[in-house]
Each structure stands twice: as structure tokens, then as C-alpha cells.
Coordinates of C-alpha atoms and ligand atoms in Angstrom, one line a residue:
M1 CA -42.2 71.4 -6.0
R2 CA -39.4 71.6 -3.2
Y3 CA -36.5 73.5 -4.2
A4 CA -34.7 70.9 -2.6
D5 CA -35.8 68.4 -5.1
L6 CA -34.1 70.2 -7.8
V7 CA -31.0 70.4 -5.8
E8 CA -30.7 66.7 -5.7
Y9 CA -30.7 66.4 -9.4
Y10 CA -28.1 69.6 -9.5
Q11 CA -25.9 67.8 -7.2
R12 CA -26.3 64.6 -9.7
L13 CA -26.1 66.4 -12.6
E14 CA -22.5 68.3 -11.5
A15 CA -21.0 64.8 -10.2
T16 CA -21.0 63.3 -13.6
T17 CA -19.0 64.5 -16.7
K18 CA -20.8 61.8 -19.4
K19 CA -23.5 63.7 -21.5
L20 CA -25.6 60.5 -21.9
E21 CA -25.8 60.7 -18.2
K22 CA -26.5 64.1 -17.8
R23 CA -29.2 63.4 -20.2
D24 CA -30.8 60.7 -18.6
I25 CA -30.8 62.6 -15.4
L26 CA -32.9 65.5 -16.8
A27 CA -35.0 63.1 -18.7
E28 CA -35.9 61.4 -15.3
L29 CA -36.6 65.1 -13.8
Y30 CA -38.9 66.2 -16.7
G31 CA -40.7 63.1 -16.5
Q32 CA -41.7 63.0 -12.9
C33 CA -42.4 66.9 -13.0
S34 CA -46.0 68.0 -12.5
E35 CA -47.3 70.2 -15.7
K36 CA -47.8 73.1 -13.2
Y37 CA -44.0 73.1 -12.6
L38 CA -42.5 71.8 -16.0
S39 CA -41.5 74.5 -18.0
R40 CA -40.0 76.6 -14.8
V41 CA -37.8 73.1 -13.8
V42 CA -36.7 73.0 -17.5
L43 CA -35.4 76.8 -17.6
L44 CA -33.7 76.3 -14.3
S45 CA -32.3 72.8 -15.1
S46 CA -30.4 74.8 -17.7
G47 CA -29.5 77.6 -15.1
T48 CA -31.6 80.3 -16.0
V49 CA -35.4 81.8 -15.7
F50 CA -35.5 83.4 -18.8
I51 CA -35.4 82.2 -22.2
A52 CA -32.6 83.0 -24.3
G53 CA -32.6 86.6 -25.3
E54 CA -35.5 87.7 -23.2
Q55 CA -34.2 89.2 -20.3
E56 CA -30.8 89.1 -18.0
L57 CA -30.5 88.9 -14.4
G58 CA -28.1 92.0 -13.8
I59 CA -26.4 90.7 -10.7
A60 CA -22.8 91.3 -10.7
R61 CA -20.5 89.5 -8.3
K62 CA -19.6 92.2 -6.4
M63 CA -23.5 92.8 -5.6
M64 CA -23.4 89.0 -4.8
R65 CA -20.7 89.4 -2.5
R66 CA -22.7 91.7 -0.5
V67 CA -25.5 89.6 -0.2
I68 CA -23.4 86.6 1.3
V69 CA -22.2 89.4 3.6
K70 CA -25.4 90.3 4.7
T71 CA -27.2 86.8 4.6
Y72 CA -24.6 84.9 6.8
G73 CA -23.2 88.1 8.9
V74 CA -19.5 88.1 7.9
S75 CA -17.2 90.1 6.8
E76 CA -16.4 91.1 2.7
N77 CA -12.8 90.2 3.5
D78 CA -13.9 86.6 4.7
V79 CA -15.7 86.3 1.6
I80 CA -12.9 87.6 -0.6
K81 CA -10.5 85.2 0.8
K82 CA -13.5 82.1 0.6
F83 CA -13.7 82.9 -2.8
K84 CA -10.0 83.1 -3.7
E85 CA -9.9 79.4 -2.4
T86 CA -13.0 78.2 -4.0
G87 CA -13.1 80.3 -7.3
D88 CA -17.3 80.0 -6.8
L89 CA -19.5 82.4 -5.1
G90 CA -21.9 79.4 -4.9
S91 CA -19.7 77.5 -2.8
T92 CA -18.4 80.4 -0.8
A93 CA -22.1 80.8 0.2
E94 CA -22.4 77.1 0.8
F95 CA -19.5 77.5 3.3
F96 CA -21.0 80.3 5.1
S97 CA -24.5 78.9 5.3
K98 CA -23.0 75.6 6.5
N99 CA -21.2 77.6 9.1
R100 CA -23.5 80.2 9.8
K101 CA -23.7 82.2 13.0
Q102 CA -27.0 83.9 12.4
H103 CA -29.9 81.8 11.8
S104 CA -33.2 83.0 10.3
L105 CA -36.0 82.9 12.9
A106 CA -38.8 81.7 10.5
K107 CA -37.2 79.6 8.1
R108 CA -39.4 78.1 5.5
E109 CA -39.3 75.4 2.6
L110 CA -38.5 76.9 -0.5
T111 CA -40.5 75.8 -3.6
V112 CA -39.4 75.9 -7.0
E113 CA -42.1 78.3 -8.1
H114 CA -40.6 80.9 -5.3
V115 CA -37.3 80.9 -6.3
F116 CA -38.1 81.1 -9.8
E117 CA -40.5 83.9 -9.3
N118 CA -38.3 85.9 -7.2
M119 CA -35.3 85.6 -9.6
R120 CA -37.5 86.7 -12.4
K121 CA -38.4 89.8 -10.4
L122 CA -34.7 90.9 -10.1
P123 CA -34.3 92.6 -13.8
D124 CA -37.4 94.5 -13.0
I125 CA -36.2 96.4 -9.9
T126 CA -35.0 99.6 -11.2
G127 CA -34.6 103.1 -10.1
A128 CA -33.5 104.6 -6.6
G129 CA -32.8 102.2 -4.1
S130 CA -32.7 99.2 -6.7
H131 CA -29.4 98.4 -5.4
E132 CA -30.4 97.7 -1.9
R133 CA -33.9 96.0 -3.0
K134 CA -32.1 93.5 -5.3
I135 CA -29.9 92.8 -2.4
A136 CA -32.9 92.2 0.0
L137 CA -34.6 89.9 -2.6
V138 CA -31.9 87.2 -3.0
N139 CA -30.9 87.5 0.8
E140 CA -34.3 86.6 1.1
L141 CA -34.1 83.4 -0.7
L142 CA -30.5 82.8 0.6
S143 CA -32.0 82.9 4.3
H144 CA -34.3 80.5 3.4
A145 CA -31.8 77.8 1.8
S146 CA -30.1 75.2 2.9
P147 CA -26.2 75.3 2.1
L148 CA -26.4 73.3 -1.0
G149 CA -29.7 75.5 -2.0
A150 CA -27.3 78.3 -1.6
R151 CA -24.7 77.0 -3.7
Y152 CA -27.1 76.7 -6.9
I153 CA -29.4 79.9 -6.0
V154 CA -26.0 81.9 -6.4
R155 CA -24.7 80.1 -9.4
T156 CA -28.3 80.2 -10.9
I157 CA -28.3 84.1 -10.5
L158 CA -24.7 84.8 -11.8
G159 CA -25.5 82.6 -14.8
D160 CA -22.6 80.2 -14.0
M161 CA -24.1 76.9 -13.1
R162 CA -21.1 74.6 -13.4
I163 CA -23.4 71.7 -13.8
G164 CA -22.4 70.9 -17.4
V165 CA -26.1 71.2 -19.2
A166 CA -25.8 72.8 -22.2
A167 CA -28.9 73.3 -24.7
G168 CA -28.2 70.3 -26.9
I169 CA -28.4 68.3 -23.5
V170 CA -31.7 69.9 -22.7
R171 CA -33.1 68.9 -26.4
D172 CA -32.2 65.4 -25.9
A173 CA -33.4 65.0 -22.3
V174 CA -36.9 66.8 -23.5
A175 CA -36.9 64.5 -26.4
K176 CA -36.1 61.3 -24.2
A177 CA -38.6 62.0 -21.4
F178 CA -41.8 62.5 -23.6
G179 CA -40.5 59.9 -26.7
K180 CA -39.9 62.5 -29.5
D181 CA -37.2 62.3 -32.0
A182 CA -34.4 65.2 -31.0
K183 CA -34.6 66.5 -34.2
E184 CA -38.5 67.3 -34.0
I185 CA -37.7 69.1 -30.4
E186 CA -34.8 71.2 -32.4
H187 CA -37.1 72.1 -35.0
A188 CA -40.0 73.3 -32.4
Y189 CA -37.1 75.3 -30.9
D190 CA -35.9 76.8 -33.9
I191 CA -39.4 78.6 -34.0
I192 CA -40.6 78.9 -30.6
G193 CA -37.0 79.3 -28.8
D194 CA -38.2 78.1 -25.5
Y195 CA -37.4 74.3 -24.5
G196 CA -40.0 74.9 -21.3
Q197 CA -42.6 75.8 -23.5
I198 CA -41.9 73.0 -26.0
A199 CA -41.3 70.5 -23.2
G200 CA -44.8 71.1 -22.2
M201 CA -46.5 70.7 -25.6
A202 CA -44.4 67.5 -26.3
R203 CA -45.7 65.8 -22.9
L204 CA -49.2 66.7 -24.0
G205 CA -48.3 65.3 -27.6
K206 CA -49.1 68.6 -28.9
L207 CA -45.8 69.5 -30.6
K208 CA -46.9 71.9 -33.4
A209 CA -44.2 74.7 -34.0
E210 CA -46.2 76.9 -36.3
I211 CA -45.0 79.8 -37.8
R212 CA -47.3 82.6 -37.6
P213 CA -47.2 86.4 -37.8
G214 CA -47.1 87.7 -34.3
R215 CA -44.9 85.0 -32.7
P216 CA -41.3 85.9 -33.1
I217 CA -38.9 83.4 -34.6
R218 CA -35.2 82.9 -33.8
V219 CA -33.3 84.9 -36.4
M220 CA -30.5 83.4 -38.5
L221 CA -27.2 84.0 -37.7
A222 CA -23.7 85.2 -39.8
D223 CA -20.4 83.6 -39.3
R224 CA -17.2 85.6 -39.9
A225 CA -15.1 85.2 -43.2
P226 CA -11.6 85.9 -42.9
D227 CA -11.7 88.0 -46.5
L228 CA -13.7 88.9 -49.2
K229 CA -12.2 86.4 -51.5
T230 CA -12.7 83.4 -49.2
A231 CA -16.0 84.0 -48.8
L232 CA -17.1 84.0 -52.3
E233 CA -15.0 80.8 -53.0
K234 CA -17.3 79.1 -50.4
F235 CA -20.3 79.2 -52.2
E236 CA -21.3 78.6 -56.0
N237 CA -23.9 81.0 -56.0
P238 CA -23.2 84.0 -54.0
A239 CA -25.2 87.4 -53.2
L240 CA -23.4 90.2 -51.4
E241 CA -25.2 92.4 -49.5
Y242 CA -24.2 95.6 -47.3
K243 CA -23.7 95.2 -43.8
Y244 CA -25.3 97.6 -42.2
D245 CA -24.7 98.6 -38.7
G246 CA -27.9 98.9 -37.2
F247 CA -30.5 96.9 -35.2
R248 CA -32.2 94.1 -36.8
V249 CA -35.9 94.0 -36.9
A250 CA -38.1 91.4 -38.1
I251 CA -41.5 93.0 -39.1
H252 CA -44.6 90.6 -38.7
K253 CA -47.6 91.9 -40.7
D254 CA -51.0 90.3 -40.4
G255 CA -53.7 92.5 -42.2
N256 CA -53.5 95.8 -40.7
D257 CA -51.9 94.4 -37.4
V258 CA -48.1 95.0 -37.6
K259 CA -45.7 93.7 -34.9
I260 CA -42.2 94.1 -34.7
F261 CA -39.5 92.2 -32.8
S262 CA -35.9 92.7 -32.3
R263 CA -33.0 89.9 -32.5
R264 CA -33.9 89.2 -29.1
L265 CA -37.3 88.5 -29.8
E266 CA -38.7 91.4 -27.8
D267 CA -41.5 93.3 -29.2
V268 CA -40.4 96.7 -29.8
T269 CA -43.2 97.8 -31.9
H270 CA -44.2 100.5 -29.3
Q271 CA -40.7 102.2 -30.1
F272 CA -41.0 101.8 -33.7
P273 CA -44.8 102.9 -35.1
D274 CA -43.4 104.6 -37.9
I275 CA -41.9 101.1 -39.4
A276 CA -45.2 99.6 -38.6
E277 CA -47.0 102.5 -40.2
R278 CA -44.9 102.3 -43.4
S279 CA -44.9 98.7 -43.2
R280 CA -48.9 98.7 -43.5
E281 CA -48.7 101.2 -46.3
N282 CA -45.9 99.6 -48.5
I283 CA -45.8 95.9 -48.1
K284 CA -48.4 94.2 -50.4
A285 CA -48.6 90.7 -48.8
R286 CA -51.7 90.3 -46.7
Q287 CA -49.6 88.3 -44.2
C288 CA -46.0 88.1 -43.6
I289 CA -42.8 88.1 -41.8
I290 CA -39.8 90.2 -43.4
E291 CA -36.7 90.8 -42.0
G292 CA -34.2 94.1 -41.8
E293 CA -31.5 96.2 -40.3
S294 CA -33.0 99.3 -39.2
L295 CA -30.5 102.8 -39.2
A296 CA -31.1 106.2 -37.9
I297 CA -30.9 108.5 -40.8
G298 CA -30.2 112.1 -41.3
R299 CA -31.4 114.8 -43.7
D300 CA -29.4 113.6 -46.7
E301 CA -30.5 110.0 -45.9
K302 CA -27.0 109.1 -45.2
P303 CA -27.1 106.7 -41.6
L304 CA -26.3 108.2 -38.4
P305 CA -24.1 107.3 -35.7
F306 CA -25.3 103.9 -33.8
Q307 CA -26.2 106.0 -30.5
M308 CA -28.9 107.9 -32.2
L309 CA -31.1 104.9 -32.8
S310 CA -30.3 103.4 -29.5
R311 CA -32.1 106.6 -28.5
R312 CA -34.8 105.2 -30.5
I313 CA -34.7 101.7 -28.8
Q314 CA -34.6 102.7 -25.1
R315 CA -37.2 105.4 -25.8
K316 CA -40.5 104.9 -23.7
Y317 CA -42.3 108.0 -23.9
D318 CA -42.5 111.0 -26.6
I319 CA -42.5 108.5 -29.2
E320 CA -44.0 110.5 -31.6
R321 CA -41.8 113.1 -31.6
M322 CA -38.7 111.0 -31.3
T323 CA -40.1 109.2 -35.0
K324 CA -39.4 113.0 -36.4
E325 CA -36.3 113.7 -35.1
I326 CA -34.5 110.8 -35.6
P327 CA -36.1 108.9 -38.8
V328 CA -35.2 105.2 -38.7
Q329 CA -34.9 103.4 -42.4
V330 CA -35.3 99.7 -42.5
N331 CA -32.9 97.8 -45.2
L332 CA -34.7 94.6 -45.8
F333 CA -33.0 91.2 -46.6
D334 CA -35.2 88.3 -46.1
V335 CA -38.9 86.8 -46.2
V336 CA -39.6 83.9 -44.3
Y337 CA -43.6 83.8 -43.9
C338 CA -45.6 84.8 -46.7
N339 CA -49.8 84.7 -46.7
G340 CA -50.1 81.4 -44.7
Q341 CA -46.7 79.6 -46.0
S342 CA -43.6 79.2 -44.4
L343 CA -40.7 80.3 -46.8
M344 CA -37.9 78.9 -44.8
N345 CA -37.1 75.5 -46.6
L346 CA -37.0 77.7 -50.1
P347 CA -33.4 78.8 -51.1
L348 CA -32.6 82.5 -50.6
S349 CA -32.9 83.0 -54.1
E350 CA -36.5 82.4 -54.1
R351 CA -36.9 84.1 -51.0
W352 CA -35.3 87.5 -52.2
S353 CA -37.4 87.4 -55.5
K354 CA -40.3 86.9 -53.2
L355 CA -39.4 89.8 -51.2
K356 CA -38.6 92.2 -54.1
G357 CA -42.2 91.3 -55.2
I358 CA -44.3 92.4 -51.9
V359 CA -42.3 95.4 -51.2
R360 CA -43.2 98.7 -52.5
E361 CA -39.9 100.9 -51.9
T362 CA -39.8 104.0 -50.1
A363 CA -37.1 106.2 -48.5
Q364 CA -37.7 104.8 -45.2
L365 CA -38.7 101.2 -45.9
R366 CA -36.4 99.8 -48.7
L367 CA -34.7 96.6 -50.1
A368 CA -31.2 96.0 -48.8
E369 CA -28.3 96.8 -51.1
H370 CA -28.0 93.3 -53.1
M371 CA -25.3 91.9 -55.7
E372 CA -25.2 88.3 -57.1
T373 CA -21.8 87.4 -58.4
K374 CA -18.9 85.4 -57.9
D375 CA -16.3 87.6 -59.6
F376 CA -13.8 89.2 -57.4
S377 CA -13.2 92.5 -58.8
R378 CA -17.1 93.2 -59.1
A379 CA -17.6 92.2 -55.8
N380 CA -14.8 94.0 -54.2
V381 CA -16.0 97.2 -56.1
F382 CA -19.3 96.6 -53.9
Y383 CA -17.4 96.0 -51.0
K384 CA -15.4 99.4 -50.9
R385 CA -18.7 101.4 -51.9
A386 CA -20.5 99.7 -48.6
L387 CA -17.6 100.8 -46.5
S388 CA -17.3 104.1 -48.2
M389 CA -21.4 104.6 -47.4
G390 CA -20.4 104.4 -43.8
Q391 CA -21.7 100.3 -43.4
E392 CA -19.5 97.8 -41.8
G393 CA -18.8 95.7 -44.9
V394 CA -20.7 93.0 -46.3
I395 CA -22.8 89.7 -45.6
V396 CA -21.8 87.0 -48.1
K397 CA -24.9 84.8 -48.6
N398 CA -25.5 81.4 -50.4
L399 CA -28.1 81.8 -52.7
D400 CA -28.7 78.3 -52.7
A401 CA -29.4 77.8 -48.7
R402 CA -32.4 77.9 -46.7
Y403 CA -33.3 80.1 -43.8
Q404 CA -31.8 78.4 -40.6
P405 CA -33.1 80.1 -37.6
G406 CA -31.2 80.8 -34.7
R407 CA -27.9 79.3 -35.8
R408 CA -24.5 80.2 -37.5
V409 CA -24.6 77.7 -40.3
G410 CA -22.3 79.2 -42.6
F411 CA -24.9 80.3 -45.0
W412 CA -24.3 84.1 -44.4
L413 CA -20.9 85.2 -43.9
K414 CA -19.6 88.7 -42.9
V415 CA -16.5 90.2 -44.2
K416 CA -15.3 93.3 -42.2
E417 CA -12.1 95.4 -42.5
V418 CA -9.6 93.9 -40.2
L419 CA -7.7 96.6 -38.3
E420 CA -4.1 96.8 -37.8
P421 CA -3.1 95.0 -34.2
L422 CA -1.8 97.1 -31.4
D423 CA 1.2 96.6 -29.3
L424 CA 0.0 96.8 -25.8
V425 CA 1.6 96.5 -22.2
I426 CA 0.4 94.4 -19.7
V427 CA -0.3 96.2 -16.5
G428 CA -2.5 93.9 -14.2
A429 CA -4.3 90.5 -14.1
E430 CA -7.2 89.0 -12.4
W431 CA -6.5 85.4 -10.4
G432 CA -8.9 83.2 -12.3
E433 CA -11.9 80.8 -11.1
G434 CA -12.8 77.5 -10.7
K435 CA -9.9 75.3 -12.3
R436 CA -8.3 78.6 -13.1
T437 CA -7.7 79.9 -9.5
R438 CA -3.8 79.1 -10.0
Y439 CA -3.5 81.3 -13.1
L440 CA -3.5 84.8 -14.0
G441 CA -6.6 84.6 -15.7
S442 CA -7.2 88.1 -17.3
F443 CA -4.9 90.9 -18.5
I444 CA -5.3 94.5 -18.4
L445 CA -4.0 96.2 -21.4
A446 CA -2.5 99.5 -21.7
A447 CA -1.2 102.3 -23.8
R448 CA 1.3 104.9 -23.3
S449 CA 0.9 108.3 -22.8
G450 CA 4.2 110.0 -22.2
D451 CA 5.7 108.3 -19.2
T452 CA 2.5 106.8 -18.0
F453 CA 0.6 103.9 -18.9
L454 CA -3.2 104.2 -19.4
E455 CA -5.9 101.4 -19.3
T456 CA -7.5 100.6 -22.6
G457 CA -8.8 97.1 -22.2
R458 CA -9.1 93.8 -20.6
M459 CA -9.1 90.3 -22.1
A460 CA -9.6 86.9 -20.7
S461 CA -6.6 84.6 -21.2
G462 CA -8.5 81.8 -22.4
L463 CA -8.7 83.9 -25.7
I464 CA -5.1 83.7 -26.3
E465 CA -5.5 81.9 -29.8
K466 CA -2.9 79.1 -30.3
A467 CA -1.6 79.4 -26.5
G468 CA 1.5 77.2 -26.1
D469 CA 2.7 78.1 -29.4
K470 CA 6.3 79.4 -30.3
E471 CA 5.0 83.1 -30.2
I472 CA 2.7 82.9 -27.5
P473 CA 3.2 81.4 -23.6
T474 CA 0.7 79.1 -22.3
M475 CA -1.3 80.3 -19.2
E476 CA 1.2 78.7 -16.6
E477 CA 4.2 80.6 -18.4
F478 CA 2.5 83.8 -18.6
T479 CA 1.3 83.3 -15.1
A480 CA 5.1 82.9 -14.3
R481 CA 6.3 85.8 -15.6
L482 CA 4.0 88.0 -14.5
K483 CA 4.0 86.6 -10.7
K484 CA 7.8 88.4 -10.9
L485 CA 6.3 91.5 -11.8
I486 CA 3.6 92.0 -9.3
V487 CA 3.4 95.4 -7.4
A488 CA -0.1 95.1 -5.5
E489 CA -2.6 92.9 -5.0
E490 CA -6.3 94.3 -4.1
G491 CA -8.5 91.5 -3.7
K492 CA -8.3 89.0 -6.9
I493 CA -6.7 91.6 -9.4
V494 CA -2.9 92.1 -9.3
R495 CA -1.2 95.0 -10.5
V496 CA 2.1 94.3 -12.5
K497 CA 5.7 96.4 -13.6
P498 CA 4.5 97.3 -17.1
E499 CA 7.0 94.9 -19.0
I500 CA 5.6 92.4 -21.2
V501 CA 4.2 93.6 -24.5
V502 CA 1.9 91.9 -26.5
E503 CA 0.5 92.4 -30.3
V504 CA -3.2 92.7 -29.6
G505 CA -5.5 92.1 -32.6
Y506 CA -9.5 93.6 -32.2
E507 CA -12.4 93.7 -34.4
E508 CA -12.8 97.5 -33.9
L509 CA -12.0 100.3 -31.6
Q510 CA -15.2 102.1 -29.5
K511 CA -15.1 105.0 -27.3
S512 CA -15.5 103.9 -23.9
P513 CA -15.8 106.1 -20.8
K514 CA -14.6 103.0 -18.9
Y515 CA -11.2 103.3 -19.7
P516 CA -8.9 106.2 -19.0
T517 CA -7.6 106.3 -22.7
G518 CA -11.1 106.7 -23.8
Y519 CA -11.0 103.8 -26.1
A520 CA -11.9 100.2 -25.4
L521 CA -11.3 97.2 -28.1
R522 CA -14.0 94.7 -29.2
F523 CA -12.9 91.4 -29.2
P524 CA -9.5 91.7 -28.3
K525 CA -7.0 89.0 -28.6
I526 CA -3.3 88.4 -28.0
L527 CA -1.8 87.5 -31.6
R528 CA 1.8 87.1 -30.4
L529 CA 4.1 88.5 -27.5
R530 CA 6.8 91.1 -28.6
P531 CA 9.8 90.4 -26.6
D532 CA 11.5 92.6 -29.0
R533 CA 9.5 95.6 -27.6
S534 CA 9.9 97.8 -24.5
A535 CA 7.1 99.2 -22.7
Q536 CA 8.3 102.4 -24.2
D537 CA 7.8 100.9 -27.3
C538 CA 4.1 100.0 -26.9
A539 CA 1.1 101.8 -28.8
T540 CA 0.7 105.6 -27.5
V541 CA -2.9 106.7 -26.7
Q542 CA -2.4 109.7 -29.6
E543 CA -1.9 106.6 -32.2
I544 CA -5.1 104.8 -30.9
N545 CA -6.8 108.5 -31.7
K546 CA -5.3 108.4 -35.2
L547 CA -6.4 104.7 -35.5
Y548 CA -10.1 105.3 -34.5
K549 CA -10.4 108.1 -36.7
L550 CA -9.1 106.3 -39.7
Q551 CA -11.5 103.6 -38.5
R552 CA -13.8 102.7 -41.4
G553 CA -17.2 102.5 -41.1
R554 CA -17.6 105.8 -39.1
F555 CA -20.9 105.0 -37.3
R556 CA -19.5 102.5 -34.9
K557 CA -21.5 101.4 -31.6
S558 CA -20.0 103.3 -28.7
A559 CA -19.3 101.0 -25.5
Ligands
AMP1 P1 -22.9 90.4 -36.3 O1 -23.9 91.0 -35.3 O2 -21.5 91.0 -36.5 O3 -22.7 88.8 -36.0 O4 -24.0 90.3 -37.7 C1 -24.9 89.8 -37.8 C2 -25.8 90.8 -38.0 O5 -25.7 91.9 -38.9 C3 -27.2 90.4 -38.1 O6 -28.0 90.0 -37.2 C4 -28.1 91.6 -38.6 O7 -28.5 92.4 -37.5 C5 -26.7 92.5 -39.5 N1 -27.1 92.7 -40.8 C6 -26.9 94.0 -41.4 N2 -27.0 93.9 -42.7 C7 -27.3 92.8 -42.6 C8 -27.6 92.1 -44.1 N3 -27.7 92.4 -45.2 N4 -28.3 91.1 -43.8 C9 -28.1 90.3 -42.8 N5 -27.7 90.7 -41.5 C10 -27.2 92.1 -41.7

């Protein structure tokens, strides 16, 4: 299949905002696609070459600018200028491709297969010179592409397609193309996690998404609750469990064959032979899929910082030694399959009983701390204990709910400590993209150290909650105010006089070498403007230091 044919569909999708039309365009595309191309086209049509969680392309905008410079023989400044105008590197590449001075000698027609396979190679290029090799690979694609082809190749690689195709539309289009029910497709997706593969099965009339050990399932996710009381009130029959701050694992056992998958469905069995061994010895079911959170533990069996566990996850060699140096403990909290049967539709209360029945607990393989109560004071004691044990908080679960793979459906609610907000000063901002080119789209926040201001985080202004509220200006207002304070401009970044102080909420403080304060904020959000404060009154680096030490659950993932 020619890439140009796919590009026509991209254009049609981009030209309409109507979801039903988009679905019909995609259904037509899938319907006319040959078997050989179908799964690739389904992925590409949703703007990617990997299934969710499989891999990321790892190409930053800066690198893409260099590719454009190289491919079209233009200067970096030209690219930056055009980018500022269009807010999109895809259209920027398209523009230079139309006006190109250098023509590649032997231009050949791009096929879907070639584009797909080349893009998939990108994350595997590592080590010395990888930057240049990645640039060469994308350059090769662009030099054979038409201007429109270039637009979509660049956008796919940057993960920003702008054709308005969300997962729900792909699901409905697959259903329509092959005469299936959208629910059926969705169910298969929960288990298989790949619309490409599912489209192929649907076309052949073999849409059977069976759970079986060895085949990873998308995991159930948790929502956030503002506090313990609210979470308890949500369910008639709540259970509380420690929320361990580690690495989620799904253990698949089939006789003596044990496989371990991450939350992103990667096979991590090789990195965790100790978990596999413990599971072989201590799980009494012939076949099962169970889930838990793994933690690195010290000699006293207390959890070690997440960085230690990270070393285990990233390790490729010398695994044996690592398993001794950094032992891992798994805290099991669910079972979704046992001896030939899916347990997904059973309520948690029954799954938990089943799990208890099949696990012989050891120091390394144990059941998560679990308590069933609706009583606030009892629950609060449990919650405080979780925090004092160095865990992140608790997850409150609905004992009557089924296992819902891949989604946040509000059956699990996480409760964590909320940290005191910080008053920070805005010292810079970045012009937005796409529809937001006229606005300063993200802010650079700083804390004070003596008379200077040190950066400690960035946040997208799109994340401003309740913008336009009494206490929070709209993007236009923010932009107008900041524009008056600009002291320097480098590309899309502007530096501003430190004058505007904002109160910033965040989920946690993380150590980070990226910022001069040494700390970054996780999930920052502007709570309100502090017109009553001057830059001199904003938080100091010493205060952040203190807050970091006070931060409960000492064992955080570092940025
Ligand atoms: P979050 O990553 O903040 O959305 O929180 C959800 C994650 O908490 C899950 O994906 C698990 O990795 C982790 N977790 C820790 N303890 C538990 C538990 N008892 N039950 C479920 N998930 C848990």
C-alpha cells in the first residue's frame, strides 16, 4: 500500500470535526485494506506505530528541527520562524518540502510498510552516535515523502497527529468495518490491548479474546479521591489496602512456566527471576494470573527507595547478583484468572478470598495489607499506619466491583497526603502551539534563593484549574500581563521579570537535577494568583528543602 493513499485519509480526517464522519472514513479505510496491511494501518491511523505502553519513539522536537534543517537544506532559524507561525512542525516540514531547493536524486514511492518499519526502529537505536543515526533514519523518510506525506510523518513521530482520532473512534470504526458490535471490540481490546490485531481477528470472524496465562492483560487503574472520608462514602462495602510505591507486576503462572509482565505489558521475567521462583514455589494454583506491587526491601524488610527497584528493572546482565543485592518483595492484591477460568466478572470480595486461598505467604511474596471497614476512625488508623510505614497512602476499593481492565472506572480510589501549596514566581513562559500560538502556553516557576530566583518547574497553562475565575486570570489575561514583563526571548521561550506570584498545588516534591533548586514538582497546578505577594515573599529554596524532608512516604520515585 502506498503511504500516499493513507495520507489522503489523514487529510479527510483532519478536514472534519464530526466524530461520526471520522468513524466512517476510518471504517472505509480499514474495510478496503488488505490483510497484510490492516494491523499497521489501524495503528498508523491512530497516529502511532506501537500499541499502548509498548514503546515510545523518543524523538524530541529539537531533534526533529534538525532533521528538517538537514532534509530541506534550510537554516535552523528558518525552521524556528516557520514553526512560530504554524505552531506545528508537521506543517513546517510540509512548507519546506514544497519549496525545497535540494531534491533527492533517486526519490522513490514510500510504502506504508516502509514508513511503519522505519519508525519502529527508532527506539532501538541507542548508544554512541544514536542521535545522528535517528536523524538519518527520519531524514531518509522525509526525503522520499511528498509535502503532505512529510506533514504526517513528522506528526506521527512527534506523537501529535491533529486528526482528532481517539481510541473510541478507532473502536467504532473497526466495529463498523467488520460488522461487529462496539462492545465486543472493546471487550477484546481490554484483553488484547491492540486494535490492529483485533481488526484482523474481526475481519476473519475470529474475535475471541480469551484470557490465558502468558498473554498480558491491560491492568485496572485507580482514580484519585480528595480524602479518606470521601473515598469511604463512595462504596457500600469498602476495603482499604496500602498503596505501595513500587512497580506493578502481573504474575502469569502456567504449571512451572512463570512470566511476569509490567503495567505497560512488557515482559520483565528476565529482570525478576526471584519473583518467578517464589511464585513457582508458593502459588498453589496450577494456572493463574495474579497482580501485586513489587518493592525493593532492605535487611529489616522495610521498603527501600524506588531508585533501588529501578536498578533492578533496568538491569540486563548480572541479574543473579542483583537479586541478592536488592531483594524484591511482591505485595499481592488481585487475581483475575485461575485454573482455566477468568475471574474478572467476580466481585473483588470473591477474588480476594480466592487469592488468599492460593498464596502461601513468604517474606518475598505476600498479600497486600488489606482491611474491610466503612468506619472512618478504624480506616484512619490503617491509613496513618500506611504512611508511617513509608507507603504512599491507601487505595480504597469497592468490594462489590468486578475487575475492569485498562480503565479508571472509579472502583479503586487512591488517597494520598496533600502537600501544602507553594507560592512561586513566574520567571518565564513559552509560546503555545496550534490554536494557542497567540498565548504564552507554559510557565516557568521559580523559588527564591537570597536575591536570585531559581527555576523549580514548568507547567502548562492549560492545566490552570478554573481559569477565568475571580482568583485566576484567563490565558489571554495571563499572556497580556506577562508580555509586559518580557526581558528576553530565545526561540519560543520568553524570560520575564519575576513579579507575578502564584499559589501552586502539586502532588509531590521530587529530587531533580533538571532544576537549579534541585527539586521538581509533580503534577503542579495553579490554585490562585497572589497579588498580595511580591517576588520577595515567594517560597525559598530552604523552605522547599524542609518540605521535602517533611514529605510523608519518604520513598518517592525521583525525577
Ligand atoms: P497511580 O499510579 O498513582 O495511578 O496509582 C495506581 C497504582 O498504584 C497501581 O497501578 C499500582 O501500581 C499501585 N498500587 C500500589 N498498591 C496497590 C494496591 N494495594 N492495589 C492496587 N494498586 C496498587
